[in-house]
C-alpha angles and dihedrals in degrees: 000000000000117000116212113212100254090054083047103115114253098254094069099054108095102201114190125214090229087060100061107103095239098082114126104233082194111075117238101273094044094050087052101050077044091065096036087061092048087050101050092042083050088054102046085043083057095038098051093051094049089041084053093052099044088044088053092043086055103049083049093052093055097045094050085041095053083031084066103035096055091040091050099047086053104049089040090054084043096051092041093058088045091053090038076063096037092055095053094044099056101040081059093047087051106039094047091233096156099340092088083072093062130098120227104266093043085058093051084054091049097053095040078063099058092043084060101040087051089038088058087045098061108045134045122281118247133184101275100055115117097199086158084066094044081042093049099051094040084062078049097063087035096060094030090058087046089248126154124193103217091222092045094120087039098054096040085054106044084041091057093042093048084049091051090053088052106055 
């Protein structure tokens, strides 16, 4: 009966260490400069992503930075006219320069003025804020009370100057 080679009995296989499968076709020196290409590709592959995010985190970092500092220059510049306004209108509400002249309902409106005038002070402006007509009626009370703010040509000036850079 005919044996195939894989039924021939063990002893008989000659393996030989060459034929493994494991052997390095490169020699030694060339395997290693080899790896030391892969490496370094590996490297400048890892350096240049994390180059990429740190490059993107910092260009987010400036435009939120420059983002803040003009918007808070602004609204600070914004709240500090308001409460400039705020502040006059309500000595001469307290004091009753002028306000004793009023009628109720003239009063109420008054005061309705100042509460709004602290109320848009104190939060963050949206969209839908007016403040030129806040702005506006509070003038109105003002001039109407026969009350001046010393830096009124000043802070008109320097409002309308900080507006023009922004835009």
């Amino acid at each position: 009966m005919a044996t195939t080679p894989s039924e021939e009995p063990r002893e008989r296989r000659v393996v030989h260490d060459e034929d493994d499968g494991f052997d390095d076709f490169l020699s030694e020196g060339e395997e290693e400069s080899t790896l030391r290409a892969q490496e370094m590709d590996a490297l400048a592959r890892k350096m240049k992503s994390v180059g990429l995010r740190e490059a993107i985190e910092w260009g987010k970092e400036a435009t939120l930075q420059q983002g803040f500092d003009e918007g808070f220059a602004h609204g600070a510049r914004d709240v500090f006219h308001l409460s400039l306004l705020r502040g006059a209108l309500s000595v001469a509400q307290l004091s009753g320069f002028g306000a004793s002249a009023l009628s109720d309902d003239e009063r109420a409106a008054l005061q309705r003025c100042v509460a709004a005038l602290r109320q848009r002070s104190q939060r963050v402006r949206a969209d839908g804020d007016d403040d030129q007509a806040l702005e506006a009626e509070a003038r109105q009370w003002l001039r109407r009370l026969e009350v001046s703010l010393p830096l009124e040509h000043d802070l008109s000036s320097s409002r309308q100057q900080a507006d023009d850079e922004t835009q």
